[in-house]
Amino acid sequence: MKPVKIGLLGLGTVGGGTVNVLRRNGGEIARRAGRAIEIARVFTRNPDKPRICDLDGIEVVTDPWQVVNDPDIAIVAELIGGTDIARELVLGAIDRGKHVVTANKALIALHGNEIFARASEKGVMVAFEAAVAGGIPIIKVLREGLAGNRIEWLAGIINGTGNFILTAMRDQGRDFADVLAEAQRLGYAEADPTFDVEGVDAAHKLTILAAIAFGIPLRFDQVYTEGITRVTQEDVRYAEELGYRIKHLGIARRRADGIELRVHPCLVPARRLLANVDGVMNAVVVKGDAVGPTLYYGPGAGAEPTASAVVADLVDVVRTLTADPENRVPHLAFQPDALADLPILPMAAVETAYYLRLRVADRPGVLADVARILADEAISIEAVIQKEPRPGQTDVPLIFLTHRVQERALDAALARIEALEAVKAAPYRIRLETLE
Ligand code: HSE
């Protein structure tokens, strides 16, 4: 059979890695796909920039539409990122009857509903394994491997940069900005690293995971999103002392009254596998009713790990090029007319345990006042730590762990605690999940 011609949009970290993997493993890939996959054209804005890949024999163009409009190209791999031009190019490729492979989580999370509807109309595939958790085939797992299950919840470390930072803060006592700069140098961080540290990147990925886990539309605007910028060395140390690690998690949980969809720092018992996922590695725990808890672990970013997912999608698309569209795996795992419009629950309705860090005046009765407010709101305390004041200081940190409670009760308690004269700074909360 003739090779399938593909076009690449973008030659950055992921694009360069994809060229390398396709070239190095071309023989194995053809044996799997049943045909060779040939890169016909690549688009890059800067053709003269030094590359991590060899472009010998590949036509390089500086107008992306020369890829999208090329009638010989059957599959377009969108690896430029962003949501404006990428959306136009992806819709343009679909309109021209081309299949699309993308690593673009923001594009899928924000515009996936529109893109999949258009792709279904045109009978083409849009594959996005590389959009979530880099090289871990978590989309395939949820869409196919666990298709017999009712998914109850999933929780994942789905931003490598954030995990790299939290790990270095714990293991090396390094400060935040220094580790972030290293993650950027290594090509893990987003073009705008606030997407990593403020949780937006993880929220894009969680949106996609929740849609294919529960058969709901993509609802990025309803994900509660909190980053790691307020986590201090002090928090990392207290968590350790209490037997926990701080991880930045994306959590999606099915409840009788709706879906919890949240990204935030989280204390996890130190003995859990998820608590021991370090550096740029990602991991996702999925709890299905039949299979029980399952864990998927691997590199969540970087050139070749992400290319591994892009190329797997290319192979999948090539294998089903001639299949009738209705016999392909649905984009969002469930048939489009069977998606359920389940409500996303507000954070006030979420139930979890908490780590609280207060800074209080060191004098008799303060601990009792705080404990009284927690008791008034029916919040049960699991542990308390209070240290000696540092030399020359009169304020002390006061750390609480609570049992599980609805977030609205904790909000009410914290408002009252903050108003106490002895409380010297806004209390900081980190949610705590045992993931049992
Ligand atoms: N910036 C992302 C991360 C890259 O750190 O996980 C992969 O999506």
Short mmCIF file of C-alpha atoms and ligand atoms in Angstrom, two decimals:
data_model
loop_
_atom_site.label_atom_id
_atom_site.label_comp_id
_atom_site.label_asym_id
_atom_site.label_seq_id
_atom_site.Cartn_x
_atom_site.Cartn_y
_atom_site.Cartn_z
CA MET A 1 0.00 0.00 0.00
CA LYS A 2 1.10 3.56 -0.66
CA PRO A 3 2.41 5.53 2.33
CA VAL A 4 -0.03 7.85 4.05
CA LYS A 5 1.09 11.45 3.72
CA ILE A 6 0.85 13.64 6.76
CA GLY A 7 1.50 17.32 7.35
CA LEU A 8 2.88 18.78 10.57
CA LEU A 9 1.90 22.19 11.87
CA GLY A 10 4.65 23.28 14.26
CA LEU A 11 8.25 22.24 14.76
CA GLY A 12 8.79 23.10 18.41
CA THR A 13 9.46 20.59 21.18
CA VAL A 14 6.60 18.26 20.23
CA GLY A 15 6.89 18.75 16.45
CA GLY A 16 10.64 18.07 16.51
CA GLY A 17 10.15 15.00 18.71
CA THR A 18 7.45 13.71 16.35
CA VAL A 19 9.76 14.00 13.33
CA ASN A 20 12.48 12.12 15.21
CA VAL A 21 10.21 9.30 16.39
CA LEU A 22 8.58 8.86 12.97
CA ARG A 23 12.01 8.70 11.32
CA ARG A 24 13.70 6.47 13.85
CA ASN A 25 10.83 4.00 14.25
CA GLY A 26 9.40 4.22 10.71
CA GLY A 27 9.78 0.48 10.10
CA GLU A 28 8.03 -0.57 13.30
CA ILE A 29 5.33 2.03 12.81
CA ALA A 30 4.60 0.80 9.26
CA ARG A 31 4.40 -2.80 10.53
CA ARG A 32 1.78 -1.69 13.03
CA ALA A 33 -0.19 0.71 10.86
CA GLY A 34 -0.13 -1.48 7.77
CA ARG A 35 1.32 1.39 5.71
CA ALA A 36 4.25 3.73 5.99
CA ILE A 37 3.61 7.19 7.40
CA GLU A 38 5.43 9.85 5.42
CA ILE A 39 5.86 13.45 6.52
CA ALA A 40 5.09 15.38 3.34
CA ARG A 41 5.22 18.94 4.61
CA VAL A 42 5.91 20.79 7.81
CA PHE A 43 4.97 24.31 8.74
CA THR A 44 7.18 26.47 10.91
CA ARG A 45 7.29 30.23 11.34
CA ASN A 46 11.08 30.21 11.67
CA PRO A 47 12.63 27.83 9.14
CA ASP A 48 16.17 28.93 10.04
CA LYS A 49 15.91 28.20 13.75
CA PRO A 50 18.13 25.34 14.99
CA ARG A 51 16.08 22.14 15.40
CA ILE A 52 16.25 18.98 17.45
CA CYS A 53 15.31 17.00 14.31
CA ASP A 54 16.66 16.28 10.85
CA LEU A 55 14.42 17.74 8.13
CA ASP A 56 16.23 16.22 5.17
CA GLY A 57 13.75 15.36 2.42
CA ILE A 58 10.83 17.13 4.14
CA GLU A 59 9.36 20.24 2.54
CA VAL A 60 9.31 23.14 5.00
CA VAL A 61 6.71 25.88 4.48
CA THR A 62 6.11 29.13 6.30
CA ASP A 63 2.37 29.36 5.60
CA PRO A 64 0.34 26.77 7.57
CA TRP A 65 -2.41 26.78 4.94
CA GLN A 66 0.07 25.23 2.50
CA VAL A 67 -0.18 22.16 4.72
CA VAL A 68 -3.95 22.31 5.28
CA ASN A 69 -4.70 22.93 1.58
CA ASP A 70 -2.37 20.23 0.27
CA PRO A 71 -4.67 17.64 -1.41
CA ASP A 72 -2.08 14.85 -0.94
CA ILE A 73 -2.06 15.21 2.82
CA ALA A 74 -4.55 12.89 4.57
CA ILE A 75 -3.74 13.71 8.19
CA VAL A 76 -2.76 17.03 9.72
CA ALA A 77 -0.88 16.98 13.04
CA GLU A 78 -1.52 20.27 14.84
CA LEU A 79 1.41 20.91 17.18
CA ILE A 80 1.54 24.69 17.33
CA GLY A 81 -0.58 25.20 20.46
CA GLY A 82 -2.77 28.18 21.33
CA THR A 83 -6.41 28.45 20.47
CA ASP A 84 -6.89 31.09 17.77
CA ILE A 85 -4.94 30.11 14.66
CA ALA A 86 -4.89 26.48 15.79
CA ARG A 87 -8.71 26.42 15.85
CA GLU A 88 -8.96 27.90 12.36
CA LEU A 89 -6.41 25.47 10.98
CA VAL A 90 -8.00 22.43 12.62
CA LEU A 91 -11.49 23.40 11.41
CA GLY A 92 -9.99 24.17 8.00
CA ALA A 93 -8.40 20.72 7.82
CA ILE A 94 -11.68 19.05 8.88
CA ASP A 95 -13.63 21.01 6.27
CA ARG A 96 -11.20 19.71 3.64
CA GLY A 97 -11.91 16.11 4.74
CA LYS A 98 -8.59 15.63 6.55
CA HIS A 99 -8.14 13.77 9.81
CA VAL A 100 -6.48 15.65 12.62
CA VAL A 101 -4.09 14.65 15.39
CA THR A 102 -3.45 17.29 18.01
CA ALA A 103 -1.47 17.73 21.21
CA ASN A 104 -3.40 20.88 22.00
CA LYS A 105 -5.24 20.53 25.32
CA ALA A 106 -6.41 24.15 25.41
CA LEU A 107 -7.93 23.80 21.96
CA ILE A 108 -9.79 20.60 22.84
CA ALA A 109 -10.89 21.82 26.29
CA LEU A 110 -12.20 25.15 24.95
CA HIS A 111 -13.36 24.29 21.43
CA GLY A 112 -13.60 20.49 21.44
CA ASN A 113 -17.42 20.42 21.41
CA GLU A 114 -17.44 22.49 18.21
CA ILE A 115 -14.49 20.62 16.65
CA PHE A 116 -15.93 17.15 17.31
CA ALA A 117 -19.36 18.15 15.99
CA ARG A 118 -17.76 19.43 12.77
CA ALA A 119 -15.56 16.33 12.49
CA SER A 120 -18.60 14.06 12.89
CA GLU A 121 -20.41 15.98 10.13
CA LYS A 122 -17.44 15.50 7.84
CA GLY A 123 -16.77 11.88 8.87
CA VAL A 124 -13.18 12.53 9.97
CA MET A 125 -11.24 11.70 13.13
CA VAL A 126 -9.72 14.12 15.60
CA ALA A 127 -7.30 12.33 17.92
CA PHE A 128 -5.83 13.97 21.01
CA GLU A 129 -3.92 11.45 23.11
CA ALA A 130 -0.95 13.82 23.42
CA ALA A 131 -3.15 16.53 24.92
CA VAL A 132 -3.30 14.84 28.35
CA ALA A 133 -0.43 13.53 30.46
CA GLY A 134 2.17 13.50 27.67
CA GLY A 135 3.26 9.95 26.96
CA ILE A 136 0.73 8.15 29.20
CA PRO A 137 -1.99 6.64 26.98
CA ILE A 138 -4.72 7.74 29.37
CA ILE A 139 -7.21 8.73 26.66
CA LYS A 140 -6.99 5.23 25.20
CA VAL A 141 -7.40 3.73 28.68
CA LEU A 142 -10.56 5.69 29.47
CA ARG A 143 -12.10 5.44 26.02
CA GLU A 144 -11.35 1.81 25.34
CA GLY A 145 -9.60 -0.14 28.09
CA LEU A 146 -12.11 0.76 30.81
CA ALA A 147 -15.17 0.89 28.55
CA GLY A 148 -16.96 -1.77 30.62
CA ASN A 149 -16.82 0.34 33.79
CA ARG A 150 -18.87 3.05 35.34
CA ILE A 151 -16.07 5.45 36.27
CA GLU A 152 -16.50 6.69 39.85
CA TRP A 153 -13.60 9.11 40.15
CA LEU A 154 -10.19 9.98 38.82
CA ALA A 155 -7.37 11.98 40.34
CA GLY A 156 -4.17 12.88 38.62
CA ILE A 157 -0.90 14.73 38.63
CA ILE A 158 -1.39 16.10 35.14
CA ASN A 159 1.00 19.02 35.02
CA GLY A 160 4.65 18.02 34.90
CA THR A 161 5.99 21.51 35.57
CA GLY A 162 3.97 21.89 38.76
CA ASN A 163 5.06 18.48 39.98
CA PHE A 164 8.69 19.26 39.11
CA ILE A 165 8.46 22.43 41.21
CA LEU A 166 6.75 20.83 44.22
CA THR A 167 9.22 17.94 44.15
CA ALA A 168 12.25 20.24 44.09
CA MET A 169 10.76 22.39 46.86
CA ARG A 170 10.45 19.27 49.01
CA ASP A 171 13.65 17.42 48.12
CA GLN A 172 16.07 20.28 47.59
CA GLY A 173 14.49 23.14 49.53
CA ARG A 174 14.82 25.23 46.36
CA ASP A 175 12.65 28.21 45.74
CA PHE A 176 9.80 28.39 43.33
CA ALA A 177 11.14 30.80 40.70
CA ASP A 178 14.46 29.02 40.36
CA VAL A 179 12.82 25.63 39.70
CA LEU A 180 10.31 27.14 37.28
CA ALA A 181 13.15 28.63 35.22
CA GLU A 182 14.74 25.17 35.01
CA ALA A 183 11.42 23.60 33.88
CA GLN A 184 11.21 26.23 31.14
CA ARG A 185 14.76 25.49 30.00
CA LEU A 186 13.93 21.78 29.80
CA GLY A 187 10.88 22.47 27.60
CA TYR A 188 8.28 21.23 30.12
CA ALA A 189 6.57 24.55 30.84
CA GLU A 190 3.88 26.12 28.69
CA ALA A 191 4.69 29.19 26.56
CA ASP A 192 2.91 31.11 29.32
CA PRO A 193 4.13 29.35 32.50
CA THR A 194 1.31 30.87 34.55
CA PHE A 195 -0.79 28.18 32.81
CA ASP A 196 1.30 25.61 34.67
CA VAL A 197 1.61 27.22 38.08
CA GLU A 198 -1.93 28.63 38.23
CA GLY A 199 -3.51 25.32 37.27
CA VAL A 200 -4.95 26.31 33.88
CA ASP A 201 -3.03 23.63 31.99
CA ALA A 202 -4.19 20.98 34.45
CA ALA A 203 -7.77 22.29 34.16
CA HIS A 204 -7.61 21.90 30.36
CA LYS A 205 -6.52 18.29 30.80
CA LEU A 206 -9.05 17.55 33.57
CA THR A 207 -11.84 18.90 31.34
CA ILE A 208 -10.91 16.33 28.71
CA LEU A 209 -10.50 13.45 31.16
CA ALA A 210 -13.85 14.14 32.85
CA ALA A 211 -15.68 14.32 29.51
CA ILE A 212 -14.46 10.90 28.39
CA ALA A 213 -14.75 9.35 31.86
CA PHE A 214 -18.35 10.36 32.49
CA GLY A 215 -19.73 10.98 28.99
CA ILE A 216 -20.36 14.69 29.56
CA PRO A 217 -19.61 17.65 27.26
CA LEU A 218 -16.31 19.52 27.70
CA ARG A 219 -16.91 22.10 30.44
CA PHE A 220 -13.63 23.95 30.97
CA ASP A 221 -15.39 27.08 32.25
CA GLN A 222 -16.82 25.12 35.18
CA VAL A 223 -13.58 23.63 36.52
CA TYR A 224 -12.49 25.06 39.87
CA THR A 225 -8.86 26.05 39.23
CA GLU A 226 -6.27 26.87 41.87
CA GLY A 227 -2.49 26.85 41.36
CA ILE A 228 0.54 26.15 43.53
CA THR A 229 1.89 29.67 43.89
CA ARG A 230 0.75 30.01 47.52
CA VAL A 231 2.27 26.73 48.70
CA THR A 232 5.29 27.54 50.89
CA GLN A 233 8.31 25.60 52.12
CA GLU A 234 6.60 25.70 55.52
CA ASP A 235 3.53 23.89 54.12
CA VAL A 236 5.69 21.27 52.45
CA ARG A 237 7.49 20.60 55.76
CA TYR A 238 4.33 20.49 57.91
CA ALA A 239 2.64 18.15 55.46
CA GLU A 240 5.66 15.83 55.66
CA GLU A 241 5.57 15.96 59.46
CA LEU A 242 1.90 14.93 59.40
CA GLY A 243 2.56 12.01 57.02
CA TYR A 244 1.43 13.67 53.79
CA ARG A 245 2.91 15.10 50.56
CA ILE A 246 1.56 18.10 48.70
CA LYS A 247 0.65 17.38 45.10
CA HIS A 248 -1.14 19.47 42.53
CA LEU A 249 -4.12 17.33 41.54
CA GLY A 250 -6.91 17.37 39.04
CA ILE A 251 -9.90 15.56 40.54
CA ALA A 252 -13.15 14.54 38.89
CA ARG A 253 -15.69 12.66 40.99
CA ARG A 254 -19.16 11.42 40.14
CA ARG A 255 -21.72 12.00 42.89
CA ALA A 256 -25.43 11.34 43.02
CA ASP A 257 -26.14 15.07 42.59
CA GLY A 258 -23.52 15.90 39.93
CA ILE A 259 -19.82 16.00 39.15
CA GLU A 260 -16.96 17.50 41.18
CA LEU A 261 -14.39 19.03 38.83
CA ARG A 262 -11.44 20.66 40.55
CA VAL A 263 -7.74 21.44 40.25
CA HIS A 264 -5.86 22.47 43.39
CA PRO A 265 -2.91 21.62 45.61
CA CYS A 266 -3.77 18.64 47.76
CA LEU A 267 -2.32 16.75 50.72
CA VAL A 268 -2.07 13.05 49.88
CA PRO A 269 -0.97 10.37 52.39
CA ALA A 270 2.77 9.81 51.86
CA ARG A 271 2.26 6.05 51.45
CA ARG A 272 0.02 6.44 48.37
CA LEU A 273 1.70 5.72 45.02
CA LEU A 274 0.44 9.08 43.75
CA ALA A 275 2.30 10.86 46.56
CA ASN A 276 5.54 9.31 45.30
CA VAL A 277 5.26 10.48 41.72
CA ASP A 278 8.10 12.96 41.46
CA GLY A 279 9.66 15.43 39.07
CA VAL A 280 8.08 15.94 35.67
CA MET A 281 6.33 12.57 35.85
CA ASN A 282 2.54 12.43 35.66
CA ALA A 283 0.18 9.83 37.07
CA VAL A 284 -3.56 9.32 37.00
CA VAL A 285 -5.60 7.07 39.30
CA VAL A 286 -8.90 5.97 37.81
CA LYS A 287 -11.48 4.19 39.91
CA GLY A 288 -13.91 2.09 37.91
CA ASP A 289 -16.75 0.16 39.54
CA ALA A 290 -15.69 -3.15 38.00
CA VAL A 291 -11.91 -2.90 37.91
CA GLY A 292 -11.42 -0.91 41.14
CA PRO A 293 -8.55 1.60 41.40
CA THR A 294 -6.02 1.60 38.55
CA LEU A 295 -2.91 3.77 38.18
CA TYR A 296 -1.20 5.06 35.05
CA TYR A 297 2.26 6.59 35.35
CA GLY A 298 4.73 8.13 32.92
CA PRO A 299 6.39 11.27 31.60
CA GLY A 300 3.85 14.06 31.26
CA ALA A 301 5.87 16.39 29.06
CA GLY A 302 8.93 16.59 26.87
CA ALA A 303 9.69 16.07 23.19
CA GLU A 304 9.67 12.32 22.65
CA PRO A 305 7.21 11.28 25.40
CA THR A 306 4.64 13.61 23.84
CA ALA A 307 5.64 12.50 20.35
CA SER A 308 5.02 8.91 21.48
CA ALA A 309 1.35 9.85 21.98
CA VAL A 310 1.15 11.84 18.73
CA VAL A 311 2.55 8.93 16.74
CA ALA A 312 0.22 6.42 18.46
CA ASP A 313 -2.68 8.57 17.33
CA LEU A 314 -1.30 8.69 13.79
CA VAL A 315 -1.14 4.89 13.77
CA ASP A 316 -4.71 4.66 15.11
CA VAL A 317 -5.99 7.04 12.46
CA VAL A 318 -4.14 5.23 9.66
CA ARG A 319 -5.55 1.86 10.79
CA THR A 320 -9.14 3.12 10.61
CA LEU A 321 -8.87 5.36 7.54
CA THR A 322 -11.16 3.09 5.59
CA ALA A 323 -13.56 2.25 8.44
CA ASP A 324 -17.06 3.72 8.34
CA PRO A 325 -17.17 6.74 10.69
CA GLU A 326 -19.90 5.10 12.82
CA ASN A 327 -17.59 2.12 13.43
CA ARG A 328 -14.81 4.25 14.89
CA VAL A 329 -14.33 4.97 18.58
CA PRO A 330 -16.38 8.12 19.37
CA HIS A 331 -14.29 11.24 20.01
CA LEU A 332 -15.51 11.61 23.58
CA ALA A 333 -15.79 7.86 24.22
CA PHE A 334 -19.60 7.93 24.39
CA GLN A 335 -21.83 8.24 21.32
CA PRO A 336 -22.41 11.96 20.65
CA ASP A 337 -26.18 11.65 21.09
CA ALA A 338 -25.67 9.83 24.41
CA LEU A 339 -23.71 12.54 26.25
CA ALA A 340 -25.29 13.38 29.64
CA ASP A 341 -25.68 16.97 30.76
CA LEU A 342 -24.81 16.28 34.41
CA PRO A 343 -24.44 19.39 36.63
CA ILE A 344 -20.93 20.41 37.74
CA LEU A 345 -21.12 20.99 41.50
CA PRO A 346 -19.99 24.31 43.01
CA MET A 347 -16.97 24.17 45.34
CA ALA A 348 -19.24 24.98 48.30
CA ALA A 349 -20.83 21.55 47.80
CA VAL A 350 -17.53 19.65 47.58
CA GLU A 351 -16.72 17.46 50.55
CA THR A 352 -13.10 16.93 51.53
CA ALA A 353 -10.69 17.20 54.46
CA TYR A 354 -8.41 20.23 54.95
CA TYR A 355 -4.98 21.38 56.03
CA LEU A 356 -5.19 24.89 57.51
CA ARG A 357 -2.25 27.23 58.09
CA LEU A 358 -2.89 30.21 60.39
CA ARG A 359 -0.52 32.83 61.73
CA VAL A 360 -1.63 33.83 65.19
CA ALA A 361 -0.53 35.78 68.25
CA ASP A 362 1.20 33.46 70.73
CA ARG A 363 -0.98 33.91 73.83
CA PRO A 364 -3.41 31.85 75.92
CA GLY A 365 -6.86 31.18 74.49
CA VAL A 366 -6.11 31.63 70.78
CA LEU A 367 -6.07 27.92 70.00
CA ALA A 368 -9.29 27.53 72.03
CA ASP A 369 -10.99 30.36 70.09
CA VAL A 370 -10.11 28.81 66.74
CA ALA A 371 -11.14 25.34 67.93
CA ARG A 372 -14.46 26.76 69.17
CA ILE A 373 -15.26 28.25 65.76
CA LEU A 374 -14.43 24.96 64.03
CA ALA A 375 -16.67 23.12 66.52
CA ASP A 376 -19.52 25.61 65.92
CA GLU A 377 -19.40 24.74 62.22
CA ALA A 378 -19.32 20.98 63.04
CA ILE A 379 -15.76 20.65 61.75
CA SER A 380 -13.88 17.89 63.52
CA ILE A 381 -10.13 18.37 64.09
CA GLU A 382 -7.78 15.50 63.29
CA ALA A 383 -4.41 17.06 64.21
CA VAL A 384 -2.88 20.32 65.42
CA ILE A 385 0.72 21.56 65.26
CA GLN A 386 1.99 24.65 66.97
CA LYS A 387 5.69 25.54 67.01
CA GLU A 388 7.66 27.90 69.20
CA PRO A 389 7.83 31.47 67.86
CA ARG A 390 11.00 32.22 65.87
CA PRO A 391 13.54 34.40 67.73
CA GLY A 392 12.29 37.98 67.86
CA GLN A 393 8.75 37.04 66.68
CA THR A 394 5.54 37.02 68.68
CA ASP A 395 3.39 35.30 66.00
CA VAL A 396 3.38 31.56 65.51
CA PRO A 397 2.11 29.27 62.78
CA LEU A 398 -0.84 27.14 63.83
CA ILE A 399 -1.57 24.14 61.63
CA PHE A 400 -4.78 22.07 61.65
CA LEU A 401 -5.90 18.99 59.83
CA THR A 402 -9.66 18.56 59.76
CA HIS A 403 -11.88 15.59 59.01
CA ARG A 404 -14.07 15.67 55.92
CA VAL A 405 -16.61 18.46 55.79
CA GLN A 406 -18.53 20.40 53.14
CA GLU A 407 -16.52 23.32 51.83
CA ARG A 408 -19.32 25.76 52.64
CA ALA A 409 -18.86 25.00 56.37
CA LEU A 410 -15.12 25.56 56.12
CA ASP A 411 -15.67 28.85 54.25
CA ALA A 412 -17.93 30.02 57.06
CA ALA A 413 -15.42 28.98 59.73
CA LEU A 414 -12.46 30.63 57.98
CA ALA A 415 -14.35 33.91 57.62
CA ARG A 416 -14.91 33.94 61.39
CA ILE A 417 -11.33 32.83 62.17
CA GLU A 418 -9.87 35.55 59.97
CA ALA A 419 -11.89 38.15 61.84
CA LEU A 420 -10.30 37.20 65.20
CA GLU A 421 -7.96 39.91 66.47
CA ALA A 422 -5.28 37.28 67.26
CA VAL A 423 -5.18 36.03 63.65
CA LYS A 424 -2.45 37.95 61.83
CA ALA A 425 -2.83 36.89 58.18
CA ALA A 426 -5.46 35.38 55.91
CA PRO A 427 -5.71 31.66 56.69
CA TYR A 428 -4.48 29.36 53.92
CA ARG A 429 -6.23 26.07 53.19
CA ILE A 430 -5.01 23.07 51.24
CA ARG A 431 -7.52 20.34 50.57
CA LEU A 432 -6.67 16.82 51.70
CA GLU A 433 -7.73 13.61 49.96
CA THR A 434 -6.95 10.11 51.19
CA LEU A 435 -7.81 8.67 47.73
CA GLU A 436 -9.16 5.47 49.23
N1 HSE B 1 3.34 22.30 30.49
C1 HSE B 1 2.83 20.98 30.47
C2 HSE B 1 3.27 20.28 31.74
C3 HSE B 1 3.35 20.25 29.26
O1 HSE B 1 4.14 20.80 32.43
O2 HSE B 1 2.74 19.24 32.06
C4 HSE B 1 2.57 19.04 28.91
O3 HSE B 1 1.24 19.31 28.68
#
